[in-house]
Coordinates of C-alpha atoms in Angstrom, one line a residue:
M4 CA 54.2 36.9 53.0
I5 CA 51.4 35.3 55.0
T6 CA 49.8 38.8 55.4
F7 CA 50.0 39.3 51.7
L8 CA 48.4 35.9 51.0
L9 CA 45.5 36.6 53.5
L10 CA 44.8 40.1 52.1
T11 CA 44.8 38.7 48.6
A12 CA 42.4 35.8 49.6
F13 CA 40.2 38.3 51.3
T14 CA 40.1 40.7 48.3
V15 CA 39.2 38.0 45.8
S16 CA 36.5 36.5 48.0
I17 CA 34.5 39.7 48.7
D18 CA 32.1 38.7 45.9
S19 CA 31.5 35.5 47.8
F20 CA 30.0 37.5 50.6
F21 CA 27.3 38.8 48.4
C22 CA 26.9 35.4 46.9
G23 CA 26.3 34.1 50.4
F24 CA 23.8 36.9 51.1
S25 CA 22.0 35.8 48.0
L26 CA 22.1 32.1 49.0
S27 CA 20.5 32.9 52.3
F28 CA 17.1 33.1 50.6
V29 CA 17.4 29.7 49.1
K30 CA 15.4 27.1 50.9
G31 CA 17.1 23.9 51.8
K32 CA 20.7 22.8 52.3
K33 CA 22.6 26.0 52.4
Y34 CA 25.8 24.7 54.0
L35 CA 26.0 21.9 51.5
I36 CA 25.9 24.6 48.8
V37 CA 28.7 26.4 50.7
L38 CA 30.8 23.3 50.9
L39 CA 30.3 22.6 47.2
I40 CA 31.2 26.1 46.2
T41 CA 34.3 26.0 48.5
L42 CA 35.4 22.7 47.0
T43 CA 34.8 24.0 43.4
V44 CA 37.0 27.0 44.2
F45 CA 39.7 24.8 45.7
V46 CA 39.7 22.4 42.7
M47 CA 40.0 25.4 40.4
C48 CA 42.9 26.9 42.4
V49 CA 44.8 23.6 42.6
T50 CA 44.3 23.0 38.9
V51 CA 45.5 26.5 38.0
N52 CA 48.3 26.1 40.4
Y53 CA 49.7 23.0 38.9
L54 CA 49.0 24.0 35.3
S55 CA 50.2 27.6 35.7
L56 CA 52.6 27.3 32.9
L57 CA 49.9 26.2 30.5
F58 CA 47.3 28.8 31.6
S59 CA 49.6 31.8 32.2
D60 CA 48.7 33.3 28.8
F61 CA 44.9 32.7 29.2
I62 CA 44.2 33.7 32.9
N63 CA 44.3 37.4 33.4
D64 CA 42.0 40.2 34.5
K65 CA 39.7 39.6 31.5
T66 CA 38.6 36.2 33.0
A67 CA 36.4 38.2 35.4
C68 CA 34.2 38.7 32.4
F69 CA 33.3 35.0 32.3
G70 CA 32.5 35.1 36.0
G71 CA 30.3 38.1 35.5
I72 CA 28.5 36.5 32.6
I73 CA 27.9 33.3 34.6
L74 CA 26.5 35.3 37.6
V75 CA 24.2 37.2 35.3
V76 CA 22.9 34.0 33.7
I77 CA 22.4 32.3 37.1
G78 CA 20.5 35.4 38.3
L79 CA 18.3 35.6 35.2
I80 CA 17.5 31.9 35.4
N81 CA 16.5 32.3 39.1
L82 CA 14.6 35.5 38.4
F83 CA 12.5 34.1 35.6
S84 CA 12.1 30.6 37.1
R85 CA 8.8 30.7 39.1
S86 CA 9.1 27.0 40.1
E87 CA 11.9 27.8 42.5
K88 CA 11.0 24.9 44.8
K89 CA 11.6 22.4 42.0
I90 CA 15.1 23.7 41.2
K91 CA 16.2 24.3 44.8
S92 CA 14.9 21.1 46.2
S93 CA 16.4 18.7 43.7
D94 CA 20.0 17.5 44.2
K95 CA 20.8 18.1 40.5
G96 CA 19.6 21.7 40.9
L97 CA 21.6 22.3 44.0
A98 CA 24.7 20.7 42.5
F99 CA 24.4 22.8 39.3
F100 CA 23.8 26.0 41.2
S101 CA 26.8 25.3 43.5
L102 CA 29.2 24.4 40.7
A103 CA 28.2 27.4 38.6
S104 CA 28.3 29.8 41.5
G105 CA 31.7 28.3 42.6
F106 CA 33.1 28.7 39.1
A107 CA 31.8 32.3 38.8
V108 CA 33.2 33.5 42.2
G109 CA 36.3 31.3 41.9
L110 CA 37.7 32.8 38.7
D111 CA 39.2 35.7 40.6
G112 CA 40.7 33.3 43.1
A113 CA 42.2 31.2 40.3
G114 CA 43.8 34.2 38.8
A115 CA 45.2 35.3 42.1
N116 CA 46.4 31.8 42.8
L117 CA 48.2 31.9 39.4
S118 CA 50.0 35.1 40.3
L119 CA 50.9 33.9 43.8
S120 CA 52.2 30.6 42.5
I121 CA 54.4 32.4 40.0
M122 CA 55.7 34.4 43.0
G123 CA 56.8 31.2 44.6
L124 CA 54.3 30.7 47.4
N125 CA 53.6 27.2 48.7
S126 CA 51.7 25.2 46.1
I127 CA 49.0 23.7 48.4
F128 CA 48.8 26.4 51.1
V129 CA 47.6 29.1 48.6
P130 CA 44.6 27.1 47.2
I131 CA 43.5 26.1 50.7
T132 CA 43.7 29.6 52.0
I133 CA 41.8 31.1 49.0
A134 CA 39.1 28.3 49.1
L135 CA 38.6 28.6 52.9
M136 CA 38.3 32.4 52.6
H137 CA 35.6 32.0 50.0
G138 CA 33.8 29.6 52.2
F139 CA 34.1 31.9 55.2
M140 CA 32.8 34.9 53.2
I141 CA 29.8 32.9 51.9
S142 CA 29.0 31.7 55.4
A143 CA 29.3 35.3 56.7
G144 CA 26.9 36.5 54.0
I145 CA 24.4 33.9 55.0
L146 CA 24.7 34.6 58.7
L147 CA 24.5 38.4 58.3
S148 CA 21.3 38.0 56.3
K149 CA 19.7 36.2 59.2
T150 CA 20.0 39.2 61.5
K151 CA 16.9 41.4 62.3
L152 CA 18.3 44.2 60.2
F153 CA 18.2 42.1 57.0
S154 CA 15.2 39.9 57.8
I155 CA 12.9 42.4 56.0
F156 CA 14.5 41.3 52.7
N157 CA 13.0 37.8 53.2
K158 CA 9.7 39.1 51.8
F159 CA 11.2 40.0 48.5
S160 CA 11.7 36.7 46.5
F161 CA 13.2 38.6 43.5
L162 CA 16.1 40.1 45.6
P163 CA 18.5 37.1 45.5
P164 CA 18.6 36.9 41.7
L165 CA 18.9 40.7 41.4
I166 CA 21.9 40.5 43.8
L167 CA 23.6 37.9 41.5
I168 CA 22.8 40.0 38.4
A169 CA 24.2 43.1 40.0
L170 CA 27.3 41.2 41.1
G171 CA 27.8 39.9 37.6
I172 CA 27.3 43.4 36.1
Y173 CA 29.8 44.7 38.6
K174 CA 32.4 42.1 37.5
L175 CA 31.7 43.0 33.8
L176 CA 32.1 46.7 34.5
G177 CA 35.4 46.0 36.3
L178 CA 36.7 44.7 32.9
F179 CA 36.3 48.2 31.4
I180 CA 37.5 50.3 34.4

């Protein structure tokens, strides 16, 4: 059952890798953002875990639509915001970006957490595993983007918002496939 939990956590956190790749271009406190996103995912999973009876009718595959919409909106805001330094350097901007990104990438984790809690897995071990896997994948995306192979992308300031928009569109297309 542990293998199943780890595979599920890995599967629902793959989008966090691309979110981390996008975050690597943000100036400032990257690992504070990673921590806030991880905590947001954890709180979402714990909340869904303990309120699974109430949310069982509402959380399904279609909730990925909301995550996709949020990612597209965040990407569009970042794409059209030319004063990136103001948004990224303020604590309110970092907190908002972290919470919105965490909510967007965490919806899949919350849905998976719901199904795993219904299957009877440990009520605290599942949210911890899913949140840590999201944090690991975001960190891996940030670290991979710092390699020489990906360093050429630093010149393209429009790339991180486009990655978020593409990830959001991918989640929206997953609704229809």
